[in-house]
PDB file of C-alpha atoms in Angstrom:
ATOM      1  CA  UNK A   6      25.152   5.234  14.329  1.00 48.00           C
ATOM      2  CA  UNK A   7      23.905   8.799  13.764  1.00 48.00           C
ATOM      3  CA  UNK A   8      25.715   8.959  10.410  1.00 44.00           C
ATOM      4  CA  UNK A   9      24.055   5.701   9.306  1.00 53.00           C
ATOM      5  CA  UNK A  10      20.612   7.047  10.235  1.00 49.00           C
ATOM      6  CA  UNK A  11      21.253  10.269   8.315  1.00 48.00           C
ATOM      7  CA  UNK A  12      22.238   8.224   5.238  1.00 54.00           C
ATOM      8  CA  UNK A  13      19.134   6.009   5.388  1.00 75.00           C
ATOM      9  CA  UNK A  14      16.347   6.148   2.815  1.00 76.00           C
ATOM     10  CA  UNK A  15      13.872   7.143   5.544  1.00 84.00           C
ATOM     11  CA  UNK A  16      15.946  10.174   6.560  1.00 86.00           C
ATOM     12  CA  UNK A  17      16.334  11.145   2.900  1.00 86.00           C
ATOM     13  CA  UNK A  18      12.570  10.894   2.340  1.00 88.00           C
ATOM     14  CA  UNK A  19      11.801  12.962   5.432  1.00 90.00           C
ATOM     15  CA  UNK A  20      14.186  15.639   4.156  1.00 90.00           C
ATOM     16  CA  UNK A  21      12.651  15.525   0.654  1.00 87.00           C
ATOM     17  CA  UNK A  22       9.092  15.753   2.053  1.00 89.00           C
ATOM     18  CA  UNK A  23      10.092  18.701   4.271  1.00 91.00           C
ATOM     19  CA  UNK A  24      11.752  20.445   1.317  1.00 90.00           C
ATOM     20  CA  UNK A  25       8.714  19.769  -0.884  1.00 87.00           C
ATOM     21  CA  UNK A  26       6.347  21.232   1.721  1.00 90.00           C
ATOM     22  CA  UNK A  27       8.603  24.269   2.135  1.00 91.00           C
ATOM     23  CA  UNK A  28       8.727  24.801  -1.624  1.00 88.00           C
ATOM     24  CA  UNK A  29       4.946  24.592  -1.984  1.00 88.00           C
ATOM     25  CA  UNK A  30       4.389  26.786   1.083  1.00 88.00           C
ATOM     26  CA  UNK A  31       6.674  29.476  -0.340  1.00 87.00           C
ATOM     27  CA  UNK A  32       4.102  30.068  -3.076  1.00 85.00           C
ATOM     28  CA  UNK A  33       0.936  28.786  -1.402  1.00 86.00           C
ATOM     29  CA  UNK A  34       1.207  29.198   2.394  1.00 87.00           C
ATOM     30  CA  UNK A  35      -2.287  27.806   2.975  1.00 87.00           C
ATOM     31  CA  UNK A  36      -1.093  24.361   1.860  1.00 87.00           C
ATOM     32  CA  UNK A  37       0.734  23.727   5.142  1.00 87.00           C
ATOM     33  CA  UNK A  38      -2.071  24.941   7.404  1.00 89.00           C
ATOM     34  CA  UNK A  39      -3.124  22.203   9.873  1.00 90.00           C
ATOM     35  CA  UNK A  40      -6.561  21.804   8.332  1.00 91.00           C
ATOM     36  CA  UNK A  41      -5.142  21.226   4.870  1.00 91.00           C
ATOM     37  CA  UNK A  42      -2.435  18.854   6.151  1.00 92.00           C
ATOM     38  CA  UNK A  43      -5.176  16.789   7.821  1.00 93.00           C
ATOM     39  CA  UNK A  44      -6.970  16.669   4.463  1.00 93.00           C
ATOM     40  CA  UNK A  45      -3.743  15.543   2.754  1.00 93.00           C
ATOM     41  CA  UNK A  46      -3.259  12.784   5.337  1.00 93.00           C
ATOM     42  CA  UNK A  47      -6.879  11.669   4.945  1.00 94.00           C
ATOM     43  CA  UNK A  48      -6.606  11.616   1.143  1.00 93.00           C
ATOM     44  CA  UNK A  49      -3.385   9.592   1.407  1.00 94.00           C
ATOM     45  CA  UNK A  50      -4.699   7.124   4.000  1.00 95.00           C
ATOM     46  CA  UNK A  51      -5.985   4.515   1.477  1.00 95.00           C
ATOM     47  CA  UNK A  52      -2.580   4.559  -0.229  1.00 95.00           C
ATOM     48  CA  UNK A  53      -0.790   4.168   3.121  1.00 96.00           C
ATOM     49  CA  UNK A  54      -2.950   1.186   4.122  1.00 96.00           C
ATOM     50  CA  UNK A  55      -2.452  -0.588   0.791  1.00 96.00           C
ATOM     51  CA  UNK A  56       1.285   0.191   0.778  1.00 95.00           C
ATOM     52  CA  UNK A  57       1.664  -1.592   4.129  1.00 95.00           C
ATOM     53  CA  UNK A  58       0.363  -4.838   2.646  1.00 94.00           C
ATOM     54  CA  UNK A  59       2.215  -4.436  -0.629  1.00 95.00           C
ATOM     55  CA  UNK A  60       5.467  -3.791   1.249  1.00 94.00           C
ATOM     56  CA  UNK A  61       5.458  -7.168   2.999  1.00 94.00           C
ATOM     57  CA  UNK A  62       4.509  -8.930  -0.245  1.00 94.00           C
ATOM     58  CA  UNK A  63       7.453  -7.330  -2.059  1.00 94.00           C
ATOM     59  CA  UNK A  64       9.732  -8.138   0.890  1.00 92.00           C
ATOM     60  CA  UNK A  65       9.064 -11.833   0.183  1.00 91.00           C
ATOM     61  CA  UNK A  66      10.116 -11.472  -3.497  1.00 91.00           C
ATOM     62  CA  UNK A  67       6.509 -11.321  -4.724  1.00 92.00           C
ATOM     63  CA  UNK A  68       4.209  -8.565  -5.975  1.00 93.00           C
ATOM     64  CA  UNK A  69       0.447  -8.075  -5.685  1.00 93.00           C
ATOM     65  CA  UNK A  70      -1.016  -6.284  -8.692  1.00 94.00           C
ATOM     66  CA  UNK A  71      -4.575  -7.209  -7.701  1.00 93.00           C
ATOM     67  CA  UNK A  72      -4.884  -4.934  -4.639  1.00 95.00           C
ATOM     68  CA  UNK A  73      -6.908  -2.251  -6.432  1.00 94.00           C
ATOM     69  CA  UNK A  74      -9.218  -4.860  -7.979  1.00 94.00           C
ATOM     70  CA  UNK A  75      -9.593  -6.490  -4.546  1.00 96.00           C
ATOM     71  CA  UNK A  76     -10.473  -3.065  -3.134  1.00 96.00           C
ATOM     72  CA  UNK A  77     -13.037  -2.472  -5.878  1.00 95.00           C
ATOM     73  CA  UNK A  78     -14.720  -5.881  -5.533  1.00 96.00           C
ATOM     74  CA  UNK A  79     -14.978  -5.714  -1.740  1.00 96.00           C
ATOM     75  CA  UNK A  80     -16.166  -2.110  -1.949  1.00 95.00           C
ATOM     76  CA  UNK A  81     -18.930  -3.080  -4.360  1.00 96.00           C
ATOM     77  CA  UNK A  82     -19.997  -6.003  -2.160  1.00 95.00           C
ATOM     78  CA  UNK A  83     -20.145  -3.726   0.900  1.00 95.00           C
ATOM     79  CA  UNK A  84     -22.143  -1.085  -0.988  1.00 95.00           C
ATOM     80  CA  UNK A  85     -24.625  -3.655  -2.308  1.00 94.00           C
ATOM     81  CA  UNK A  86     -24.995  -5.160   1.186  1.00 94.00           C
ATOM     82  CA  UNK A  87     -25.752  -1.717   2.559  1.00 94.00           C
ATOM     83  CA  UNK A  88     -28.410  -1.163  -0.085  1.00 92.00           C
ATOM     84  CA  UNK A  89     -29.976  -4.577   0.541  1.00 91.00           C
ATOM     85  CA  UNK A  90     -29.778  -4.359   4.353  1.00 91.00           C
ATOM     86  CA  UNK A  91     -29.500  -0.668   5.340  1.00 89.00           C
ATOM     87  CA  UNK A  92     -29.558  -1.494   9.052  1.00 86.00           C
ATOM     88  CA  UNK A  93     -26.519  -3.775   8.940  1.00 91.00           C
ATOM     89  CA  UNK A  94     -24.105  -2.595  11.693  1.00 94.00           C
ATOM     90  CA  UNK A  95     -20.939  -0.900  10.457  1.00 94.00           C
ATOM     91  CA  UNK A  96     -18.634  -3.167  12.556  1.00 94.00           C
ATOM     92  CA  UNK A  97     -20.193  -6.188  10.821  1.00 96.00           C
ATOM     93  CA  UNK A  98     -19.651  -4.593   7.388  1.00 95.00           C
ATOM     94  CA  UNK A  99     -16.008  -3.960   8.310  1.00 96.00           C
ATOM     95  CA  UNK A 100     -15.589  -7.595   9.403  1.00 96.00           C
ATOM     96  CA  UNK A 101     -17.109  -8.757   6.115  1.00 96.00           C
ATOM     97  CA  UNK A 102     -14.734  -6.447   4.199  1.00 96.00           C
ATOM     98  CA  UNK A 103     -11.721  -7.755   6.111  1.00 96.00           C
ATOM     99  CA  UNK A 104     -12.790 -11.379   5.668  1.00 96.00           C
ATOM    100  CA  UNK A 105     -13.568 -11.127   1.965  1.00 96.00           C
ATOM    101  CA  UNK A 106     -10.326  -9.238   1.321  1.00 96.00           C
ATOM    102  CA  UNK A 107      -8.407 -11.950   3.198  1.00 96.00           C
ATOM    103  CA  UNK A 108     -10.072 -14.672   1.094  1.00 96.00           C
ATOM    104  CA  UNK A 109      -9.137 -12.901  -2.143  1.00 96.00           C
ATOM    105  CA  UNK A 110      -5.581 -12.461  -0.890  1.00 95.00           C
ATOM    106  CA  UNK A 111      -5.439 -16.125   0.185  1.00 96.00           C
ATOM    107  CA  UNK A 112      -6.496 -17.153  -3.325  1.00 95.00           C
ATOM    108  CA  UNK A 113      -3.431 -15.344  -4.693  1.00 95.00           C
ATOM    109  CA  UNK A 114      -1.246 -16.900  -2.026  1.00 94.00           C
ATOM    110  CA  UNK A 115      -2.462 -20.455  -2.671  1.00 95.00           C
ATOM    111  CA  UNK A 116      -1.743 -20.163  -6.401  1.00 94.00           C
ATOM    112  CA  UNK A 117       1.781 -18.896  -5.695  1.00 93.00           C
ATOM    113  CA  UNK A 118       2.475 -21.371  -2.875  1.00 92.00           C
ATOM    114  CA  UNK A 119       0.910 -24.619  -4.030  1.00 91.00           C
ATOM    115  CA  UNK A 120       1.094 -24.276  -7.823  1.00 91.00           C
ATOM    116  CA  UNK A 121       4.354 -22.352  -8.049  1.00 88.00           C
ATOM    117  CA  UNK A 122       2.947 -19.803 -10.498  1.00 91.00           C
ATOM    118  CA  UNK A 123       4.965 -16.544 -10.652  1.00 93.00           C
ATOM    119  CA  UNK A 124       3.274 -13.879  -8.480  1.00 93.00           C
ATOM    120  CA  UNK A 125       3.113 -11.303 -11.278  1.00 93.00           C
ATOM    121  CA  UNK A 126       1.209 -13.781 -13.479  1.00 94.00           C
ATOM    122  CA  UNK A 127      -1.118 -14.808 -10.658  1.00 94.00           C
ATOM    123  CA  UNK A 128      -2.035 -11.285  -9.635  1.00 94.00           C
ATOM    124  CA  UNK A 129      -2.435 -10.040 -13.211  1.00 94.00           C
ATOM    125  CA  UNK A 130      -4.895 -12.891 -13.696  1.00 94.00           C
ATOM    126  CA  UNK A 131      -6.803 -12.327 -10.462  1.00 94.00           C
ATOM    127  CA  UNK A 132      -6.868  -8.581 -11.168  1.00 95.00           C
ATOM    128  CA  UNK A 133      -8.922  -9.357 -14.275  1.00 94.00           C
ATOM    129  CA  UNK A 134     -11.040 -11.968 -12.471  1.00 94.00           C
ATOM    130  CA  UNK A 135     -11.940  -9.610  -9.623  1.00 94.00           C
ATOM    131  CA  UNK A 136     -12.812  -6.784 -12.022  1.00 94.00           C
ATOM    132  CA  UNK A 137     -14.993  -9.211 -13.989  1.00 93.00           C
ATOM    133  CA  UNK A 138     -16.759 -10.359 -10.818  1.00 94.00           C
ATOM    134  CA  UNK A 139     -17.684  -6.762 -10.026  1.00 94.00           C
ATOM    135  CA  UNK A 140     -19.493  -6.544 -13.357  1.00 92.00           C
ATOM    136  CA  UNK A 141     -21.180  -9.905 -12.792  1.00 92.00           C
ATOM    137  CA  UNK A 142     -22.581  -9.092  -9.342  1.00 92.00           C
ATOM    138  CA  UNK A 143     -23.555  -5.499 -10.187  1.00 89.00           C
ATOM    139  CA  UNK A 144     -24.523  -6.003 -13.838  1.00 87.00           C
ATOM    140  CA  UNK A 145     -22.442  -2.918 -14.558  1.00 83.00           C
ATOM    141  CA  UNK A 146     -24.690  -0.678 -12.448  1.00 87.00           C
ATOM    142  CA  UNK A 147     -23.401   1.959 -10.039  1.00 90.00           C
ATOM    143  CA  UNK A 148     -24.302   2.243  -6.372  1.00 90.00           C
ATOM    144  CA  UNK A 149     -24.706   5.958  -5.690  1.00 91.00           C
ATOM    145  CA  UNK A 150     -24.745   8.140  -2.588  1.00 89.00           C
ATOM    146  CA  UNK A 151     -28.542   8.391  -2.317  1.00 88.00           C
ATOM    147  CA  UNK A 152     -28.757   4.574  -2.094  1.00 90.00           C
ATOM    148  CA  UNK A 153     -26.289   4.317   0.800  1.00 91.00           C
ATOM    149  CA  UNK A 154     -27.225   4.832   4.445  1.00 91.00           C
ATOM    150  CA  UNK A 155     -25.916   7.833   6.378  1.00 91.00           C
ATOM    151  CA  UNK A 156     -24.063   5.604   8.847  1.00 92.00           C
ATOM    152  CA  UNK A 157     -22.368   3.705   6.001  1.00 93.00           C
ATOM    153  CA  UNK A 158     -20.964   6.847   4.350  1.00 92.00           C
ATOM    154  CA  UNK A 159     -20.444   8.751   7.593  1.00 92.00           C
ATOM    155  CA  UNK A 160     -18.140   6.315   9.392  1.00 94.00           C
ATOM    156  CA  UNK A 161     -14.839   7.156   7.581  1.00 93.00           C
ATOM    157  CA  UNK A 162     -15.611  10.890   7.881  1.00 93.00           C
ATOM    158  CA  UNK A 163     -16.416  10.884  11.610  1.00 93.00           C
ATOM    159  CA  UNK A 164     -13.725  12.751  13.556  1.00 92.00           C
ATOM    160  CA  UNK A 165     -11.869  11.798  16.722  1.00 92.00           C
ATOM    161  CA  UNK A 166      -9.554  14.457  18.191  1.00 90.00           C
ATOM    162  CA  UNK A 167      -9.736  16.421  14.951  1.00 88.00           C
ATOM    163  CA  UNK A 168      -8.768  13.512  12.681  1.00 93.00           C
ATOM    164  CA  UNK A 169     -11.219  11.518  10.534  1.00 95.00           C
ATOM    165  CA  UNK A 170     -11.523   7.821  11.373  1.00 95.00           C
ATOM    166  CA  UNK A 171     -10.047   7.039   7.940  1.00 95.00           C
ATOM    167  CA  UNK A 172      -6.789   8.725   8.964  1.00 95.00           C
ATOM    168  CA  UNK A 173      -6.834   7.049  12.389  1.00 96.00           C
ATOM    169  CA  UNK A 174      -7.203   3.622  10.759  1.00 96.00           C
ATOM    170  CA  UNK A 175      -4.165   4.332   8.563  1.00 96.00           C
ATOM    171  CA  UNK A 176      -2.180   5.346  11.667  1.00 96.00           C
ATOM    172  CA  UNK A 177      -3.274   2.275  13.655  1.00 96.00           C
ATOM    173  CA  UNK A 178      -2.539  -0.054  10.733  1.00 95.00           C
ATOM    174  CA  UNK A 179       0.918   1.497  10.380  1.00 95.00           C
ATOM    175  CA  UNK A 180       1.670   0.961  14.071  1.00 95.00           C
ATOM    176  CA  UNK A 181       0.411  -2.635  13.906  1.00 94.00           C
ATOM    177  CA  UNK A 182       2.584  -3.489  10.901  1.00 93.00           C
ATOM    178  CA  UNK A 183       5.638  -1.805  12.376  1.00 93.00           C
ATOM    179  CA  UNK A 184       5.218  -4.106  15.396  1.00 93.00           C
ATOM    180  CA  UNK A 185       4.576  -7.193  13.237  1.00 90.00           C
ATOM    181  CA  UNK A 186       7.725  -6.612  11.215  1.00 91.00           C
ATOM    182  CA  UNK A 187       9.977  -5.723  14.152  1.00 88.00           C
ATOM    183  CA  UNK A 188       8.667  -7.953  16.932  1.00 89.00           C
ATOM    184  CA  UNK A 189       7.229 -11.167  15.507  1.00 89.00           C
ATOM    185  CA  UNK A 190       8.744 -14.320  13.971  1.00 90.00           C
ATOM    186  CA  UNK A 191       6.507 -13.824  10.919  1.00 89.00           C
ATOM    187  CA  UNK A 192       7.953 -10.356  10.349  1.00 88.00           C
ATOM    188  CA  UNK A 193      11.494 -11.713  10.493  1.00 89.00           C
ATOM    189  CA  UNK A 194      10.466 -14.537   8.159  1.00 90.00           C
ATOM    190  CA  UNK A 195       9.355 -12.008   5.525  1.00 91.00           C
ATOM    191  CA  UNK A 196      12.885 -10.596   5.409  1.00 90.00           C
ATOM    192  CA  UNK A 197      14.527 -14.026   5.516  1.00 89.00           C
ATOM    193  CA  UNK A 198      12.439 -15.351   2.620  1.00 89.00           C
ATOM    194  CA  UNK A 199      13.101 -12.274   0.496  1.00 87.00           C
ATOM    195  CA  UNK A 200      16.772 -12.021   1.372  1.00 84.00           C
ATOM    196  CA  UNK A 201      17.715 -15.644   0.701  1.00 85.00           C
ATOM    197  CA  UNK A 202      14.896 -18.183   0.290  1.00 85.00           C
ATOM    198  CA  UNK A 203      17.309 -21.135   0.098  1.00 85.00           C
ATOM    199  CA  UNK A 204      18.951 -20.212   3.396  1.00 84.00           C
ATOM    200  CA  UNK A 205      15.508 -19.578   4.917  1.00 84.00           C
ATOM    201  CA  UNK A 206      14.555 -23.200   4.198  1.00 85.00           C
ATOM    202  CA  UNK A 207      17.578 -24.426   6.158  1.00 83.00           C
ATOM    203  CA  UNK A 208      16.477 -22.365   9.173  1.00 83.00           C
ATOM    204  CA  UNK A 209      13.087 -24.090   9.156  1.00 85.00           C
ATOM    205  CA  UNK A 210      11.071 -21.353   7.406  1.00 86.00           C
ATOM    206  CA  UNK A 211       8.433 -22.483   4.924  1.00 89.00           C
ATOM    207  CA  UNK A 212       8.972 -20.068   2.030  1.00 89.00           C
ATOM    208  CA  UNK A 213       5.663 -20.703   0.270  1.00 89.00           C
ATOM    209  CA  UNK A 214       3.647 -20.471   3.481  1.00 92.00           C
ATOM    210  CA  UNK A 215       5.346 -17.193   4.435  1.00 92.00           C
ATOM    211  CA  UNK A 216       4.518 -15.723   1.024  1.00 93.00           C
ATOM    212  CA  UNK A 217       0.956 -17.002   1.434  1.00 95.00           C
ATOM    213  CA  UNK A 218       0.530 -15.064   4.684  1.00 94.00           C
ATOM    214  CA  UNK A 219       1.977 -11.955   3.047  1.00 94.00           C
ATOM    215  CA  UNK A 220      -0.745 -12.144   0.383  1.00 96.00           C
ATOM    216  CA  UNK A 221      -3.421 -12.748   3.039  1.00 96.00           C
ATOM    217  CA  UNK A 222      -2.358  -9.645   4.982  1.00 95.00           C
ATOM    218  CA  UNK A 223      -2.223  -7.590   1.789  1.00 95.00           C
ATOM    219  CA  UNK A 224      -5.685  -8.796   0.770  1.00 96.00           C
ATOM    220  CA  UNK A 225      -7.101  -8.073   4.234  1.00 96.00           C
ATOM    221  CA  UNK A 226      -5.914  -4.471   4.078  1.00 96.00           C
ATOM    222  CA  UNK A 227      -7.243  -4.138   0.520  1.00 96.00           C
ATOM    223  CA  UNK A 228     -10.642  -5.362   1.725  1.00 95.00           C
ATOM    224  CA  UNK A 229     -10.721  -2.833   4.550  1.00 96.00           C
ATOM    225  CA  UNK A 230      -9.735  -0.079   2.120  1.00 96.00           C
ATOM    226  CA  UNK A 231     -12.528  -1.198  -0.222  1.00 95.00           C
ATOM    227  CA  UNK A 232     -15.207  -0.336   2.324  1.00 96.00           C
ATOM    228  CA  UNK A 233     -13.475   2.882   3.388  1.00 95.00           C
ATOM    229  CA  UNK A 234     -13.080   3.998  -0.244  1.00 95.00           C
ATOM    230  CA  UNK A 235     -16.699   3.548  -1.347  1.00 95.00           C
ATOM    231  CA  UNK A 236     -18.016   4.948   1.935  1.00 94.00           C
ATOM    232  CA  UNK A 237     -15.839   8.054   1.756  1.00 93.00           C
ATOM    233  CA  UNK A 238     -16.553   8.816  -1.899  1.00 93.00           C
ATOM    234  CA  UNK A 239     -20.168   7.553  -1.677  1.00 90.00           C
ATOM    235  CA  UNK A 240     -20.037   5.625  -4.947  1.00 91.00           C
ATOM    236  CA  UNK A 241     -19.210   2.108  -6.130  1.00 91.00           C
ATOM    237  CA  UNK A 242     -18.696   1.050  -9.761  1.00 91.00           C
ATOM    238  CA  UNK A 243     -16.728  -1.396 -11.902  1.00 88.00           C
ATOM    239  CA  UNK A 244     -13.695   0.810 -12.589  1.00 89.00           C
ATOM    240  CA  UNK A 245     -13.217   2.141  -9.084  1.00 90.00           C
ATOM    241  CA  UNK A 246      -9.519   2.610  -8.190  1.00 89.00           C
ATOM    242  CA  UNK A 247      -8.393   1.343 -11.610  1.00 88.00           C
ATOM    243  CA  UNK A 248      -4.648   1.840 -11.943  1.00 84.00           C
ATOM    244  CA  UNK A 249      -4.226   2.513  -8.225  1.00 88.00           C
ATOM    245  CA  UNK A 250      -1.974  -0.541  -7.907  1.00 89.00           C
ATOM    246  CA  UNK A 251       0.739   1.446  -9.738  1.00 86.00           C
ATOM    247  CA  UNK A 252       0.706   4.102  -7.020  1.00 88.00           C
ATOM    248  CA  UNK A 253       0.862   1.430  -4.320  1.00 92.00           C
ATOM    249  CA  UNK A 254       3.937  -0.174  -5.870  1.00 90.00           C
ATOM    250  CA  UNK A 255       5.466   3.274  -6.407  1.00 87.00           C
ATOM    251  CA  UNK A 256       4.992   4.158  -2.730  1.00 91.00           C
ATOM    252  CA  UNK A 257       6.832   0.999  -1.672  1.00 91.00           C
ATOM    253  CA  UNK A 258       9.698   1.359  -4.124  1.00 89.00           C
ATOM    254  CA  UNK A 259      10.156   5.065  -3.401  1.00 88.00           C
ATOM    255  CA  UNK A 260      10.229   4.137   0.276  1.00 88.00           C
ATOM    256  CA  UNK A 261      13.187   1.825  -0.303  1.00 86.00           C
ATOM    257  CA  UNK A 262      11.477  -1.566  -0.468  1.00 88.00           C
ATOM    258  CA  UNK A 263      13.777  -3.558  -2.774  1.00 85.00           C
ATOM    259  CA  UNK A 264      11.806  -4.969  -5.696  1.00 83.00           C
ATOM    260  CA  UNK A 265      14.023  -8.091  -5.462  1.00 78.00           C
ATOM    261  CA  UNK A 266      12.847  -8.597  -1.876  1.00 77.00           C
ATOM    262  CA  UNK A 267      14.472  -8.845   1.520  1.00 79.00           C
ATOM    263  CA  UNK A 268      15.324  -5.167   2.051  1.00 80.00           C
ATOM    264  CA  UNK A 269      13.437  -2.048   3.050  1.00 83.00           C
ATOM    265  CA  UNK A 270      11.224  -0.926   5.901  1.00 89.00           C
ATOM    266  CA  UNK A 271       7.573  -0.341   6.671  1.00 92.00           C
ATOM    267  CA  UNK A 272       8.407   3.231   7.702  1.00 92.00           C
ATOM    268  CA  UNK A 273       9.926   3.777   4.267  1.00 91.00           C
ATOM    269  CA  UNK A 274       6.748   2.562   2.551  1.00 93.00           C
ATOM    270  CA  UNK A 275       4.660   4.928   4.707  1.00 94.00           C
ATOM    271  CA  UNK A 276       6.922   7.859   3.831  1.00 93.00           C
ATOM    272  CA  UNK A 277       6.785   6.891   0.149  1.00 91.00           C
ATOM    273  CA  UNK A 278       2.983   6.993   0.289  1.00 93.00           C
ATOM    274  CA  UNK A 279       3.050  10.384   2.025  1.00 93.00           C
ATOM    275  CA  UNK A 280       5.443  11.705  -0.633  1.00 91.00           C
ATOM    276  CA  UNK A 281       3.057  10.669  -3.421  1.00 89.00           C
ATOM    277  CA  UNK A 282       0.059  11.971  -1.457  1.00 91.00           C
ATOM    278  CA  UNK A 283       1.621  15.396  -1.082  1.00 89.00           C
ATOM    279  CA  UNK A 284       2.452  15.519  -4.793  1.00 86.00           C
ATOM    280  CA  UNK A 285      -1.094  14.451  -5.700  1.00 85.00           C
ATOM    281  CA  UNK A 286      -2.630  17.191  -3.554  1.00 86.00           C
ATOM    282  CA  UNK A 287      -0.102  19.799  -4.641  1.00 84.00           C
ATOM    283  CA  UNK A 288      -0.545  19.313  -8.404  1.00 79.00           C
ATOM    284  CA  UNK A 289      -3.912  21.158  -8.648  1.00 79.00           C
ATOM    285  CA  UNK A 290      -2.580  23.904  -6.357  1.00 77.00           C
ATOM    286  CA  UNK A 291       0.380  24.624  -8.643  1.00 73.00           C
ATOM    287  CA  UNK A 292      -1.784  24.399 -11.750  1.00 73.00           C
ATOM    288  CA  UNK A 293      -0.722  20.973 -13.053  1.00 72.00           C
ATOM    289  CA  UNK A 294      -3.311  18.431 -14.188  1.00 70.00           C
ATOM    290  CA  UNK A 295      -3.779  15.527 -11.711  1.00 65.00           C
ATOM    291  CA  UNK A 296      -3.575  13.196 -14.719  1.00 69.00           C
ATOM    292  CA  UNK A 297       0.181  13.758 -14.603  1.00 72.00           C
ATOM    293  CA  UNK A 298       0.199  11.796 -11.353  1.00 66.00           C
ATOM    294  CA  UNK A 299       0.364   8.428 -13.132  1.00 67.00           C
ATOM    295  CA  UNK A 300       3.328   9.613 -15.188  1.00 74.00           C
ATOM    296  CA  UNK A 301       5.019  10.894 -12.038  1.00 70.00           C
ATOM    297  CA  UNK A 302       4.354   7.585 -10.240  1.00 64.00           C
ATOM    298  CA  UNK A 303       5.803   5.598 -13.138  1.00 70.00           C
ATOM    299  CA  UNK A 304       8.866   7.816 -13.360  1.00 74.00           C
ATOM    300  CA  UNK A 305       9.325   7.576  -9.597  1.00 70.00           C
ATOM    301  CA  UNK A 306       9.326   3.758  -9.788  1.00 69.00           C
ATOM    302  CA  UNK A 307      12.031   3.745 -12.487  1.00 76.00           C
ATOM    303  CA  UNK A 308      14.192   6.272 -10.621  1.00 75.00           C
ATOM    304  CA  UNK A 309      13.772   4.511  -7.263  1.00 70.00           C
ATOM    305  CA  UNK A 310      14.557   1.071  -8.706  1.00 69.00           C
ATOM    306  CA  UNK A 311      17.659   2.485 -10.403  1.00 73.00           C
ATOM    307  CA  UNK A 312      18.685   4.153  -7.138  1.00 71.00           C
ATOM    308  CA  UNK A 313      18.154   0.917  -5.186  1.00 66.00           C
ATOM    309  CA  UNK A 314      20.116  -1.109  -7.739  1.00 63.00           C
ATOM    310  CA  UNK A 315      23.022   1.340  -7.671  1.00 61.00           C
ATOM    311  CA  UNK A 316      23.044   1.336  -3.861  1.00 59.00           C
ATOM    312  CA  UNK A 317      23.058  -2.463  -3.902  1.00 54.00           C
ATOM    313  CA  UNK A 318      26.025  -2.552  -6.267  1.00 50.00           C
ATOM    314  CA  UNK A 319      27.868  -0.055  -4.078  1.00 48.00           C
ATOM    315  CA  UNK A 320      27.299  -2.231  -0.993  1.00 46.00           C
ATOM    316  CA  UNK A 321      28.512  -5.236  -2.945  1.00 39.00           C
ATOM    317  CA  UNK A 322      31.751  -3.464  -3.855  1.00 44.00           C
ATOM    318  CA  UNK A 323      32.284  -2.500  -0.203  1.00 38.00           C
ATOM    319  CA  UNK A 324      31.845  -6.125   0.889  1.00 34.00           C
ATOM    320  CA  UNK A 325      34.311  -7.309  -1.782  1.00 37.00           C
ATOM    321  CA  UNK A 326      36.882  -4.700  -0.748  1.00 48.00           C
ATOM    322  CA  UNK A 327      36.590  -5.800   2.884  1.00 47.00           C
ATOM    323  CA  UNK A 328      36.976  -9.448   1.890  1.00 41.00           C
ATOM    324  CA  UNK A 329      40.068  -8.618  -0.174  1.00 48.00           C
ATOM    325  CA  UNK A 330      41.574  -6.641   2.700  1.00 50.00           C
ATOM    326  CA  UNK A 331      40.938  -9.499   5.136  1.00 49.00           C
ATOM    327  CA  UNK A 332      42.506 -11.982   2.704  1.00 46.00           C
ATOM    328  CA  UNK A 333      45.654  -9.854   2.379  1.00 49.00           C
ATOM    329  CA  UNK A 334      46.048  -9.607   6.137  1.00 53.00           C
TER     330      UNK A 334
END
């Protein structure tokens, strides 16, 4: 049991993150001070929240490339609402963000479920649609900090027990999804659909409907992140978070979520996001341009997919050897 835990992707990632922090701290001790680690967690929180939703989508043999566009569209809507109605309560804005994000995610899910369109095609299309809608509703204009209310921009930054609310929301979302995956029929259905959709049908699981709910959950988290993003950075514009979907996928794959579906864990996706967050924050410290982050994310996806594929082949050989041994006996 202990040996299996030590060989798991999660244990490997924890060891890599610890080694990475030790390496950075050996040259820049201030990086691991509590205040800076809180800043790293806060900076990584949007990636963690989006990775949670992306993880369950990938578990069902799908992919959602529209999460960053969903984030941007919902963020723009929230910012424009705040400008139009400055007194709108923050809880109501959050509910609107969650609802709109869920609708955008449901649109993806319906196209995959009812029309049978491949998820990568659907979400590439809706990515473009959502980006176009931002331009339509804003006419290409930015919403800047001086136009937003203090309560709107202050909510994600407000601290509870030394942690910003943004970080607390990432922690609470992580706990909620860990419970959903481990303790609910829907969570088990995600794995069943990704592992073997044909067998899942025979157990009474509706494959398309399960994938639909995965997209809805992913969209809901993207909507929440949309408000948090524009409020924290105090700006909303057409190209906000462009390319961020690559980092989200990278976090999941690095965390051990199998791109073919049915394997991986939510904890792994969280650790993958933290790994990328630490690298992102460490690059300026060690004198490397942050623009290298996209290249690092892309390379990490290729390496992680290759690692997952090799591990899968190794498991397959073990199963065959056991079957041969049983046949001989």
